[in-house]
PDB file of C-alpha atoms in Angstrom:
ATOM      1  CA  MET A  22      20.482  97.982  62.327  1.00  0.00           C
ATOM      2  CA  ASN A  23      17.763  95.549  61.399  1.00  0.00           C
ATOM      3  CA  TYR A  24      19.760  92.324  61.438  1.00  0.00           C
ATOM      4  CA  GLN A  25      16.518  90.324  61.395  1.00  0.00           C
ATOM      5  CA  ILE A  26      16.136  91.089  57.669  1.00  0.00           C
ATOM      6  CA  LEU A  27      19.306  89.144  56.936  1.00  0.00           C
ATOM      7  CA  LYS A  28      18.224  86.288  59.196  1.00  0.00           C
ATOM      8  CA  ARG A  29      14.921  85.978  57.294  1.00  0.00           C
ATOM      9  CA  ILE A  30      16.745  86.065  53.948  1.00  0.00           C
ATOM     10  CA  VAL A  31      18.970  83.172  55.040  1.00  0.00           C
ATOM     11  CA  GLU A  32      16.096  81.083  56.382  1.00  0.00           C
ATOM     12  CA  ASN A  33      13.925  81.614  53.280  1.00  0.00           C
ATOM     13  CA  GLN A  34      16.733  81.105  50.815  1.00  0.00           C
ATOM     14  CA  VAL A  35      18.010  77.822  52.244  1.00  0.00           C
ATOM     15  CA  ALA A  36      14.545  76.373  51.609  1.00  0.00           C
ATOM     16  CA  LYS A  37      14.548  77.726  48.035  1.00  0.00           C
ATOM     17  CA  PHE A  38      17.954  76.176  47.334  1.00  0.00           C
ATOM     18  CA  GLU A  39      16.402  72.718  47.747  1.00  0.00           C
ATOM     19  CA  SER A  40      14.368  73.214  44.559  1.00  0.00           C
ATOM     20  CA  ILE A  41      17.470  73.772  42.411  1.00  0.00           C
ATOM     21  CA  SER A  42      18.817  70.617  40.778  1.00  0.00           C
ATOM     22  CA  GLU A  43      22.501  69.686  40.713  1.00  0.00           C
ATOM     23  CA  ASN A  44      22.558  70.305  36.948  1.00  0.00           C
ATOM     24  CA  GLN A  45      21.056  73.776  37.421  1.00  0.00           C
ATOM     25  CA  TRP A  46      23.689  74.560  40.062  1.00  0.00           C
ATOM     26  CA  LYS A  47      26.536  73.506  37.730  1.00  0.00           C
ATOM     27  CA  GLU A  48      25.313  74.931  34.397  1.00  0.00           C
ATOM     28  CA  LYS A  49      27.509  77.609  32.832  1.00  0.00           C
ATOM     29  CA  LEU A  50      26.233  79.635  29.903  1.00  0.00           C
ATOM     30  CA  SER A  51      29.823  80.479  28.934  1.00  0.00           C
ATOM     31  CA  ASP A  52      33.355  80.193  30.301  1.00  0.00           C
ATOM     32  CA  GLU A  53      33.214  83.870  31.298  1.00  0.00           C
ATOM     33  CA  LYS A  54      30.029  83.506  33.355  1.00  0.00           C
ATOM     34  CA  TRP A  55      29.741  81.957  36.787  1.00  0.00           C
ATOM     35  CA  SER A  56      27.463  78.998  37.437  1.00  0.00           C
ATOM     36  CA  LYS A  57      24.918  79.234  40.252  1.00  0.00           C
ATOM     37  CA  LYS A  58      27.388  77.267  42.391  1.00  0.00           C
ATOM     38  CA  GLU A  59      30.070  79.839  41.687  1.00  0.00           C
ATOM     39  CA  ILE A  60      27.673  82.712  42.393  1.00  0.00           C
ATOM     40  CA  LEU A  61      26.827  81.181  45.765  1.00  0.00           C
ATOM     41  CA  GLY A  62      30.549  80.630  46.360  1.00  0.00           C
ATOM     42  CA  HIS A  63      31.117  84.295  45.528  1.00  0.00           C
ATOM     43  CA  LEU A  64      28.530  85.144  48.171  1.00  0.00           C
ATOM     44  CA  CYS A  65      30.548  83.073  50.660  1.00  0.00           C
ATOM     45  CA  ASP A  66      33.676  85.037  49.709  1.00  0.00           C
ATOM     46  CA  SER A  67      31.739  88.275  50.087  1.00  0.00           C
ATOM     47  CA  ALA A  68      30.613  87.143  53.534  1.00  0.00           C
ATOM     48  CA  PHE A  69      34.225  86.319  54.550  1.00  0.00           C
ATOM     49  CA  THR A  70      35.383  89.758  53.440  1.00  0.00           C
ATOM     50  CA  ASN A  71      32.485  91.591  55.021  1.00  0.00           C
ATOM     51  CA  ILE A  72      32.922  89.822  58.335  1.00  0.00           C
ATOM     52  CA  ARG A  73      36.409  91.361  58.388  1.00  0.00           C
ATOM     53  CA  ARG A  74      34.976  94.771  57.487  1.00  0.00           C
ATOM     54  CA  PHE A  75      32.229  94.597  60.103  1.00  0.00           C
ATOM     55  CA  ILE A  76      34.655  93.674  62.872  1.00  0.00           C
ATOM     56  CA  ILE A  77      37.763  95.696  61.991  1.00  0.00           C
ATOM     57  CA  THR A  78      35.837  98.892  61.273  1.00  0.00           C
ATOM     58  CA  GLN A  79      34.500  98.835  64.818  1.00  0.00           C
ATOM     59  CA  TYR A  80      37.975  99.378  66.245  1.00  0.00           C
ATOM     60  CA  LYS A  81      40.121 100.681  63.383  1.00  0.00           C
ATOM     61  CA  GLU A  82      38.875 103.173  60.843  1.00  0.00           C
ATOM     62  CA  ASN A  83      39.905 103.750  57.226  1.00  0.00           C
ATOM     63  CA  GLU A  84      41.251 100.235  56.658  1.00  0.00           C
ATOM     64  CA  ASN A  85      41.303  99.174  53.008  1.00  0.00           C
ATOM     65  CA  ILE A  86      39.593  95.769  52.948  1.00  0.00           C
ATOM     66  CA  VAL A  87      39.112  94.407  49.424  1.00  0.00           C
ATOM     67  CA  TYR A  88      39.378  91.181  47.464  1.00  0.00           C
ATOM     68  CA  ASP A  89      39.503  90.054  43.850  1.00  0.00           C
ATOM     69  CA  GLN A  90      36.222  88.211  43.421  1.00  0.00           C
ATOM     70  CA  ASN A  91      37.206  86.317  40.263  1.00  0.00           C
ATOM     71  CA  LEU A  92      40.463  85.050  41.746  1.00  0.00           C
ATOM     72  CA  TRP A  93      38.708  83.979  44.940  1.00  0.00           C
ATOM     73  CA  VAL A  94      36.018  82.030  43.063  1.00  0.00           C
ATOM     74  CA  LYS A  95      38.659  80.314  40.931  1.00  0.00           C
ATOM     75  CA  ALA A  96      40.990  79.578  43.867  1.00  0.00           C
ATOM     76  CA  GLN A  97      38.201  78.058  45.935  1.00  0.00           C
ATOM     77  CA  ASN A  98      37.066  75.838  43.028  1.00  0.00           C
ATOM     78  CA  TYR A  99      33.386  76.169  43.852  1.00  0.00           C
ATOM     79  CA  GLN A 100      32.366  74.574  40.563  1.00  0.00           C
ATOM     80  CA  ASN A 101      33.759  71.247  41.810  1.00  0.00           C
ATOM     81  CA  THR A 102      32.673  71.564  45.433  1.00  0.00           C
ATOM     82  CA  PRO A 103      29.539  69.710  46.604  1.00  0.00           C
ATOM     83  CA  ILE A 104      26.635  72.162  46.596  1.00  0.00           C
ATOM     84  CA  LEU A 105      25.515  71.186  50.096  1.00  0.00           C
ATOM     85  CA  ASP A 106      28.933  72.227  51.402  1.00  0.00           C
ATOM     86  CA  ILE A 107      28.652  75.630  49.729  1.00  0.00           C
ATOM     87  CA  ILE A 108      25.084  76.101  50.990  1.00  0.00           C
ATOM     88  CA  ASN A 109      26.153  75.280  54.553  1.00  0.00           C
ATOM     89  CA  ILE A 110      29.148  77.623  54.402  1.00  0.00           C
ATOM     90  CA  TRP A 111      26.926  80.401  53.042  1.00  0.00           C
ATOM     91  CA  LYS A 112      24.244  79.789  55.657  1.00  0.00           C
ATOM     92  CA  TYR A 113      26.554  79.772  58.670  1.00  0.00           C
ATOM     93  CA  LEU A 114      28.673  82.708  57.503  1.00  0.00           C
ATOM     94  CA  ASN A 115      25.521  84.779  57.145  1.00  0.00           C
ATOM     95  CA  LEU A 116      24.171  83.689  60.515  1.00  0.00           C
ATOM     96  CA  GLN A 117      27.503  84.818  61.966  1.00  0.00           C
ATOM     97  CA  ILE A 118      27.061  88.157  60.201  1.00  0.00           C
ATOM     98  CA  VAL A 119      23.623  88.446  61.826  1.00  0.00           C
ATOM     99  CA  ASN A 120      25.321  87.901  65.200  1.00  0.00           C
ATOM    100  CA  ILE A 121      27.988  90.513  64.453  1.00  0.00           C
ATOM    101  CA  ILE A 122      25.499  93.133  63.226  1.00  0.00           C
ATOM    102  CA  GLU A 123      23.235  92.508  66.201  1.00  0.00           C
ATOM    103  CA  ASN A 124      26.113  93.346  68.533  1.00  0.00           C
ATOM    104  CA  ILE A 125      27.541  96.461  66.873  1.00  0.00           C
ATOM    105  CA  PRO A 126      27.027  99.432  69.188  1.00  0.00           C
ATOM    106  CA  ASP A 127      25.021 102.192  67.463  1.00  0.00           C
ATOM    107  CA  GLU A 128      27.782 104.734  68.013  1.00  0.00           C
ATOM    108  CA  LEU A 129      30.162 102.667  65.837  1.00  0.00           C
ATOM    109  CA  LEU A 130      27.892 102.528  62.778  1.00  0.00           C
ATOM    110  CA  ASP A 131      29.358 105.806  61.503  1.00  0.00           C
ATOM    111  CA  ASN A 132      32.931 104.465  61.563  1.00  0.00           C
ATOM    112  CA  ILE A 133      34.586 104.467  58.140  1.00  0.00           C
ATOM    113  CA  CYS A 134      36.055 101.700  55.945  1.00  0.00           C
ATOM    114  CA  ASP A 135      37.623 101.890  52.480  1.00  0.00           C
ATOM    115  CA  THR A 136      36.235  99.086  50.297  1.00  0.00           C
ATOM    116  CA  THR A 137      37.697 100.141  46.964  1.00  0.00           C
ATOM    117  CA  LYS A 138      40.483  98.581  44.911  1.00  0.00           C
ATOM    118  CA  SER A 139      41.755 101.748  43.232  1.00  0.00           C
ATOM    119  CA  GLU A 140      40.782 105.291  44.144  1.00  0.00           C
ATOM    120  CA  LYS A 141      40.182 105.607  47.879  1.00  0.00           C
ATOM    121  CA  GLN A 142      36.535 105.859  48.855  1.00  0.00           C
ATOM    122  CA  SER A 143      35.277 105.635  52.390  1.00  0.00           C
ATOM    123  CA  PHE A 144      31.924 104.318  53.519  1.00  0.00           C
ATOM    124  CA  THR A 145      30.267 104.132  56.915  1.00  0.00           C
ATOM    125  CA  LEU A 146      29.817 100.776  58.561  1.00  0.00           C
ATOM    126  CA  ARG A 147      26.052 101.392  58.343  1.00  0.00           C
ATOM    127  CA  PHE A 148      26.322 101.786  54.548  1.00  0.00           C
ATOM    128  CA  ILE A 149      28.565  98.729  54.168  1.00  0.00           C
ATOM    129  CA  ILE A 150      26.045  96.572  56.037  1.00  0.00           C
ATOM    130  CA  GLU A 151      23.143  97.828  53.911  1.00  0.00           C
ATOM    131  CA  ASP A 152      25.211  97.414  50.748  1.00  0.00           C
ATOM    132  CA  TYR A 153      26.109  93.849  51.755  1.00  0.00           C
ATOM    133  CA  ILE A 154      22.415  92.942  52.056  1.00  0.00           C
ATOM    134  CA  ASN A 155      21.615  94.622  48.717  1.00  0.00           C
ATOM    135  CA  HIS A 156      24.507  92.777  47.037  1.00  0.00           C
ATOM    136  CA  LEU A 157      23.328  89.501  48.530  1.00  0.00           C
ATOM    137  CA  ASN A 158      19.767  90.060  47.317  1.00  0.00           C
ATOM    138  CA  HIS A 159      20.980  90.918  43.811  1.00  0.00           C
ATOM    139  CA  HIS A 160      22.870  87.639  43.449  1.00  0.00           C
ATOM    140  CA  LEU A 161      20.132  85.568  45.086  1.00  0.00           C
ATOM    141  CA  LYS A 162      17.664  86.888  42.491  1.00  0.00           C
ATOM    142  CA  VAL A 163      20.020  85.678  39.765  1.00  0.00           C
ATOM    143  CA  ILE A 164      20.259  82.237  41.389  1.00  0.00           C
ATOM    144  CA  ASN A 165      16.484  81.995  41.828  1.00  0.00           C
ATOM    145  CA  ASN A 166      15.530  83.246  38.375  1.00  0.00           C
ATOM    146  CA  ASP A 167      17.919  81.177  36.225  1.00  0.00           C
ATOM    147  CA  LYS A 168      19.613  84.367  34.989  1.00  0.00           C
ATOM    148  CA  ILE A 169      23.339  83.789  34.828  1.00  0.00           C
TER     149      ILE A 169
END
């Protein structure tokens, strides 16, 4: 797996975060939409969950590892958390993911994990890693482009 892609994303994005004002981080277009702070918090929650997936799937297949993203964002109160704290959590969680991915033996990348909340669907560890990076990029584009 090319873990260096994720490392570059983290390094580049932390620099981009500096250009976003506190008001831009906190702005909510509606009560139903997340602010940029909450989106970044969601990415922290995603990282927490995926760390579990990346580790557990190496030694135990077919585990169902899911979370309710809206409840997690609300419970963690990202909207009222200092943005530098959220940025640091996001940065270091993702650097830990880089470390984990870097150390996964190739023969374990085809191990299976269920990441669905309802009907069981299994995905390889390789797919889950790629999907994590795609998910991350999707939300980072929203943060960077003022599209909430």
